[in-house]
Short mmCIF file of N, CA and C in Angstrom, two decimals:
data_model
loop_
_atom_site.label_atom_id
_atom_site.label_comp_id
_atom_site.label_asym_id
_atom_site.label_seq_id
_atom_site.Cartn_x
_atom_site.Cartn_y
_atom_site.Cartn_z
N MET A 1 -9.59 11.31 -16.28
CA MET A 1 -8.40 10.20 -16.11
C MET A 1 -8.94 9.29 -14.93
N SER A 2 -9.39 7.98 -15.16
CA SER A 2 -9.88 6.89 -14.45
C SER A 2 -9.05 5.85 -14.02
N SER A 3 -9.15 5.01 -13.03
CA SER A 3 -8.91 4.48 -12.14
C SER A 3 -7.87 3.22 -13.95
N ARG A 4 -8.98 3.04 -15.15
CA ARG A 4 -8.03 1.83 -15.63
C ARG A 4 -6.99 2.26 -16.61
N ASP A 5 -6.49 3.77 -15.91
CA ASP A 5 -5.80 4.05 -16.59
C ASP A 5 -4.16 4.35 -15.80
N ILE A 6 -4.46 3.75 -15.03
CA ILE A 6 -4.31 4.01 -13.95
C ILE A 6 -2.89 2.34 -13.59
N ASN A 7 -1.77 1.80 -13.84
CA ASN A 7 -1.05 0.66 -13.59
C ASN A 7 0.10 0.89 -13.19
N LEU A 8 -0.30 0.57 -12.25
CA LEU A 8 0.90 0.63 -10.28
C LEU A 8 1.37 -0.69 -10.71
N ASP A 9 2.29 -1.31 -10.33
CA ASP A 9 2.94 -0.88 -10.10
C ASP A 9 3.03 -2.20 -8.32
N GLY A 10 4.25 -3.38 -8.55
CA GLY A 10 3.67 -4.13 -6.71
C GLY A 10 4.83 -2.45 -5.50
N GLY A 11 5.94 -1.89 -5.82
CA GLY A 11 6.18 -1.07 -4.90
C GLY A 11 5.10 -0.20 -4.85
N GLU A 12 4.67 0.32 -6.09
CA GLU A 12 4.13 0.98 -5.76
C GLU A 12 2.34 1.16 -4.34
N ILE A 13 2.05 0.24 -4.98
CA ILE A 13 0.88 -0.74 -4.42
C ILE A 13 1.14 -0.63 -3.41
N SER A 14 1.78 -1.13 -2.17
CA SER A 14 2.77 -0.70 -1.21
C SER A 14 2.86 0.08 -0.47
N ILE A 15 2.81 0.91 -1.25
CA ILE A 15 3.66 2.41 -0.52
C ILE A 15 1.91 3.27 -0.41
N LEU A 16 1.48 3.41 -1.81
CA LEU A 16 -0.34 2.95 -1.69
C LEU A 16 -1.35 2.74 -0.61
N LYS A 17 -0.66 1.82 -0.24
CA LYS A 17 -1.59 1.28 1.08
C LYS A 17 -1.20 2.00 2.37
N ALA A 18 0.21 1.98 2.59
CA ALA A 18 0.47 2.38 3.62
C ALA A 18 0.56 3.90 4.50
N LEU A 19 -0.20 4.34 2.50
CA LEU A 19 -0.21 5.53 2.68
C LEU A 19 -1.37 5.47 3.50
N GLY A 20 -2.98 4.91 2.95
CA GLY A 20 -4.07 5.20 3.19
C GLY A 20 -4.82 4.91 1.96
N SER A 21 -5.44 5.46 2.16
CA SER A 21 -6.86 6.13 1.21
C SER A 21 -7.19 7.47 1.55
N SER A 22 -7.45 7.99 2.92
CA SER A 22 -7.42 9.02 3.17
C SER A 22 -6.64 9.89 3.50
N SER A 23 -6.90 11.37 3.54
CA SER A 23 -5.90 12.18 3.02
C SER A 23 -4.91 12.68 4.44
N SER A 24 -4.93 12.21 4.84
CA SER A 24 -4.27 11.70 5.83
C SER A 24 -3.07 11.82 5.77
N GLU A 25 -1.93 12.95 6.95
CA GLU A 25 -0.33 12.53 6.56
C GLU A 25 0.47 11.72 6.95
N THR A 26 0.89 10.81 6.83
CA THR A 26 2.47 9.96 7.38
C THR A 26 3.62 10.34 7.35
N MET A 27 4.90 10.23 8.17
CA MET A 27 5.50 10.29 8.48
C MET A 27 6.40 9.60 8.01
N GLY A 28 8.02 10.51 6.78
CA GLY A 28 8.18 9.60 6.43
C GLY A 28 8.95 7.81 7.02
N ARG A 29 9.79 8.83 8.26
CA ARG A 29 10.21 7.28 9.60
C ARG A 29 9.08 6.41 9.35
N ASP A 30 7.59 6.42 9.11
CA ASP A 30 6.92 5.47 9.69
C ASP A 30 6.23 4.96 7.87
N LEU A 31 5.91 5.00 7.71
CA LEU A 31 6.27 4.78 5.90
C LEU A 31 7.15 3.34 5.54
N ILE A 32 8.12 3.97 6.54
CA ILE A 32 9.60 3.38 5.84
C ILE A 32 9.29 2.10 7.22
N GLU A 33 9.44 2.29 7.59
CA GLU A 33 8.51 0.97 8.53
C GLU A 33 7.43 0.27 7.76
N LYS A 34 6.62 0.56 7.72
CA LYS A 34 4.93 -0.45 7.65
C LYS A 34 5.65 -0.21 5.63
N VAL A 35 6.46 -0.44 4.64
CA VAL A 35 6.81 -1.47 4.17
C VAL A 35 8.16 -2.67 3.58
N SER A 36 8.97 -1.80 4.77
CA SER A 36 10.08 -1.93 4.70
C SER A 36 10.35 -4.07 4.84
N ILE A 37 9.58 -4.80 5.04
CA ILE A 37 8.93 -6.01 5.09
C ILE A 37 9.12 -6.55 2.82
N ASP A 38 8.31 -5.59 2.57
CA ASP A 38 8.50 -5.72 0.96
C ASP A 38 9.31 -5.06 0.40
N LEU A 39 9.67 -3.42 0.77
CA LEU A 39 10.24 -2.56 0.18
C LEU A 39 12.45 -2.60 0.39
N ALA A 40 13.31 -2.63 0.01
CA ALA A 40 14.20 -1.93 0.50
C ALA A 40 14.46 -0.81 0.72
N ALA A 41 15.39 0.06 1.31
CA ALA A 41 14.93 1.77 1.76
C ALA A 41 15.41 2.55 0.13
N ALA A 42 16.43 2.26 -0.40
CA ALA A 42 16.50 2.66 -2.07
C ALA A 42 15.59 2.72 -2.50
N GLU A 43 14.84 1.19 -2.69
CA GLU A 43 12.83 1.13 -2.86
C GLU A 43 11.81 2.24 -2.76
N VAL A 44 11.57 2.55 -1.48
CA VAL A 44 11.13 3.28 -1.11
C VAL A 44 11.11 4.85 -1.35
N ILE A 45 12.10 4.54 -1.56
CA ILE A 45 12.66 6.40 -2.24
C ILE A 45 12.57 6.86 -3.56
N ASP A 46 13.41 6.03 -4.01
CA ASP A 46 12.69 5.91 -6.26
C ASP A 46 11.03 5.29 -6.07
N THR A 47 10.47 4.72 -5.33
CA THR A 47 8.79 5.00 -6.06
C THR A 47 8.08 6.12 -5.15
N ILE A 48 8.64 6.18 -4.25
CA ILE A 48 8.41 7.90 -3.58
C ILE A 48 8.46 8.45 -5.18
N LYS A 49 9.42 8.77 -4.98
CA LYS A 49 9.58 9.64 -6.28
C LYS A 49 9.25 9.79 -7.46
N GLY A 50 9.10 8.81 -7.61
CA GLY A 50 7.92 8.25 -8.48
C GLY A 50 5.99 8.46 -8.99
N LEU A 51 5.88 8.79 -8.11
CA LEU A 51 4.84 8.55 -7.72
C LEU A 51 4.37 9.95 -7.66
N MET A 52 5.39 11.27 -6.93
CA MET A 52 5.33 12.29 -7.23
C MET A 52 5.59 12.84 -7.78
N ALA A 53 6.33 12.10 -8.84
CA ALA A 53 6.57 12.83 -9.97
C ALA A 53 4.77 12.88 -11.23
N MET A 54 4.37 10.71 -10.98
CA MET A 54 2.95 11.56 -11.44
C MET A 54 1.68 11.53 -11.38
N GLY A 55 2.13 12.13 -9.76
CA GLY A 55 1.14 13.24 -9.29
C GLY A 55 -0.01 12.56 -7.93
N TYR A 56 0.55 10.88 -7.63
CA TYR A 56 -0.19 10.14 -7.41
C TYR A 56 -0.15 11.02 -5.50
N VAL A 57 1.04 11.80 -4.88
CA VAL A 57 1.63 12.09 -3.59
C VAL A 57 1.70 12.83 -3.41
N ASP A 58 1.71 14.13 -2.88
CA ASP A 58 1.98 15.18 -2.39
C ASP A 58 3.03 14.78 -0.37
N ALA A 59 4.42 15.82 -0.84
CA ALA A 59 5.01 15.68 0.45
C ALA A 59 5.45 17.23 0.57
N ASP A 60 5.75 17.39 1.59
CA ASP A 60 6.05 19.21 2.17
C ASP A 60 7.16 19.29 1.78
N LYS A 61 8.63 18.10 0.96
CA LYS A 61 9.43 18.27 0.68
C LYS A 61 10.20 17.24 -0.45
N SER A 62 10.68 17.90 -1.29
CA SER A 62 11.02 16.95 -2.35
C SER A 62 11.88 16.80 -2.53
N GLY A 63 13.10 17.08 -1.93
CA GLY A 63 14.39 16.49 -2.23
C GLY A 63 15.30 15.84 -1.10
N PHE A 64 15.10 14.52 -0.95
CA PHE A 64 15.34 13.90 -0.61
C PHE A 64 15.34 12.26 -1.55
N TYR A 65 17.11 12.65 -0.22
CA TYR A 65 17.69 11.38 -1.18
C TYR A 65 18.73 10.11 -0.46
N SER A 66 17.91 10.19 0.62
CA SER A 66 18.47 9.04 1.97
C SER A 66 17.46 8.71 2.62
N VAL A 67 17.15 7.38 3.98
CA VAL A 67 16.50 7.55 4.58
C VAL A 67 16.89 8.82 5.68
N GLU A 68 17.78 8.90 6.17
CA GLU A 68 17.86 10.16 7.00
C GLU A 68 16.76 11.21 6.87
N ASP A 69 17.34 11.55 5.41
CA ASP A 69 16.21 12.87 4.72
C ASP A 69 14.98 13.10 4.70
N LEU A 70 14.56 11.13 4.61
CA LEU A 70 13.04 10.31 4.58
C LEU A 70 12.45 10.97 5.64
N GLY A 71 12.96 10.64 6.47
CA GLY A 71 12.04 11.04 8.16
C GLY A 71 10.50 11.76 8.54
N PRO A 72 11.91 12.76 8.42
CA PRO A 72 10.58 13.74 8.99
C PRO A 72 9.74 14.28 8.20
N ILE A 73 9.69 14.32 6.38
CA ILE A 73 8.98 14.31 6.05
C ILE A 73 7.12 14.09 6.29
N TYR A 74 6.47 14.71 5.65
CA TYR A 74 5.21 13.82 6.06
C TYR A 74 4.16 13.56 4.54
N PHE A 75 3.88 12.82 3.73
CA PHE A 75 3.25 11.98 2.69
C PHE A 75 1.74 12.43 2.52
N ARG A 76 1.32 12.05 1.73
CA ARG A 76 0.14 12.23 1.55
C ARG A 76 -0.54 11.28 0.02
N ILE A 77 -2.09 10.81 0.67
CA ILE A 77 -2.07 10.58 -1.29
C ILE A 77 -2.35 11.95 -1.62
N ASN A 78 -2.63 12.47 -3.05
CA ASN A 78 -3.01 13.69 -3.38
C ASN A 78 -5.04 12.87 -3.83
N SER A 79 -5.58 14.30 -3.31
CA SER A 79 -6.64 14.31 -2.94
C SER A 79 -7.30 14.30 -4.19
N GLY A 80 -6.66 14.52 -5.32
CA GLY A 80 -7.52 14.46 -6.80
C GLY A 80 -7.18 13.51 -7.26
N TYR A 81 -6.21 12.79 -7.22
CA TYR A 81 -6.40 11.38 -7.55
C TYR A 81 -6.86 9.91 -6.19
N ALA A 82 -7.24 10.12 -5.39
CA ALA A 82 -7.34 9.49 -4.49
C ALA A 82 -8.47 8.64 -4.20
N LYS A 83 -9.95 8.96 -4.85
CA LYS A 83 -11.11 7.91 -5.74
C LYS A 83 -10.62 6.74 -7.05
N ASP A 84 -9.55 7.48 -8.15
CA ASP A 84 -8.97 6.85 -8.37
C ASP A 84 -8.22 5.85 -8.45
N LEU A 85 -7.21 5.78 -7.70
CA LEU A 85 -6.13 4.74 -7.21
C LEU A 85 -6.88 4.32 -6.20
N LYS A 86 -8.47 4.25 -5.02
CA LYS A 86 -8.73 3.61 -3.96
C LYS A 86 -9.46 2.27 -5.47
N ASP A 87 -9.63 3.03 -6.18
CA ASP A 87 -10.31 2.03 -7.85
C ASP A 87 -9.44 1.30 -8.58
N ALA A 88 -8.57 1.36 -8.23
CA ALA A 88 -7.14 0.56 -9.18
C ALA A 88 -6.50 0.21 -7.97
N LEU A 89 -6.64 0.02 -7.03
CA LEU A 89 -5.84 -0.88 -5.83
C LEU A 89 -7.16 -1.95 -5.65
N ASN A 90 -8.20 -1.53 -6.02
CA ASN A 90 -9.14 -2.57 -5.41
C ASN A 90 -10.70 -2.49 -6.77
N PRO A 91 -9.47 -2.85 -8.31
CA PRO A 91 -10.79 -3.06 -8.70
C PRO A 91 -11.71 -3.93 -8.43
N GLN A 92 -12.90 -3.55 -9.33
CA GLN A 92 -13.93 -3.61 -10.02
C GLN A 92 -14.27 -4.49 -11.15
N THR A 93 -15.14 -5.74 -11.65
CA THR A 93 -15.39 -5.58 -12.72
C THR A 93 -16.75 -4.94 -13.17
N GLU A 94 -17.96 -4.48 -12.14
CA GLU A 94 -19.37 -4.68 -12.50
C GLU A 94 -19.04 -3.78 -11.31
N LYS A 95 -19.58 -2.75 -11.49
CA LYS A 95 -20.57 -1.58 -10.02
C LYS A 95 -21.97 -2.34 -10.32
N PRO A 96 -21.77 -2.07 -8.95
CA PRO A 96 -23.08 -2.71 -7.83
C PRO A 96 -24.55 -2.05 -8.32
N LYS A 97 -24.64 -2.67 -8.42
CA LYS A 97 -26.10 -1.99 -8.91
C LYS A 97 -27.09 -0.97 -7.58
N SER A 98 -27.79 0.67 -8.35
CA SER A 98 -28.34 0.77 -7.36
C SER A 98 -29.53 0.63 -6.43
N LYS A 99 -29.94 0.38 -5.09
CA LYS A 99 -30.08 0.43 -4.63
C LYS A 99 -31.96 1.19 -4.24
N ARG A 100 -31.60 1.63 -5.44
CA ARG A 100 -33.38 2.95 -5.61
C ARG A 100 -34.16 2.29 -6.79
N VAL A 101 -34.78 2.15 -6.38
CA VAL A 101 -36.27 1.74 -7.19
C VAL A 101 -36.90 2.89 -7.97
N ARG A 102 -37.06 2.45 -9.31
CA ARG A 102 -37.95 3.47 -10.57
C ARG A 102 -39.88 3.00 -9.72
N ARG A 103 -40.35 3.80 -9.32
CA ARG A 103 -42.10 3.26 -9.21
C ARG A 103 -43.20 4.46 -9.78
N GLU A 104 -43.98 3.31 -10.44
CA GLU A 104 -44.59 4.22 -11.40
C GLU A 104 -45.59 4.04 -11.80
#
């Protein structure tokens, strides 16, 4: 799967940016604080469940239905999709040219 195959909406982009591109974990309560300006609590829950269903986000626990359930859960970006998601969040039309030069 390439970054061109990944289509993200605004809520998904907000959550992925809040989680960061590294493999570090973020607690649910911290995630809600980071995206509370952009999304309501119910939207956060629905968006995270969608990202988990697609395999882009992993969590310690998959059964959460309220903000209270979401608080103590750790979330992280799936390392298998990390590069593709990073490219989808920051699309580049042209790959940078290599600095390596072939000498003859």
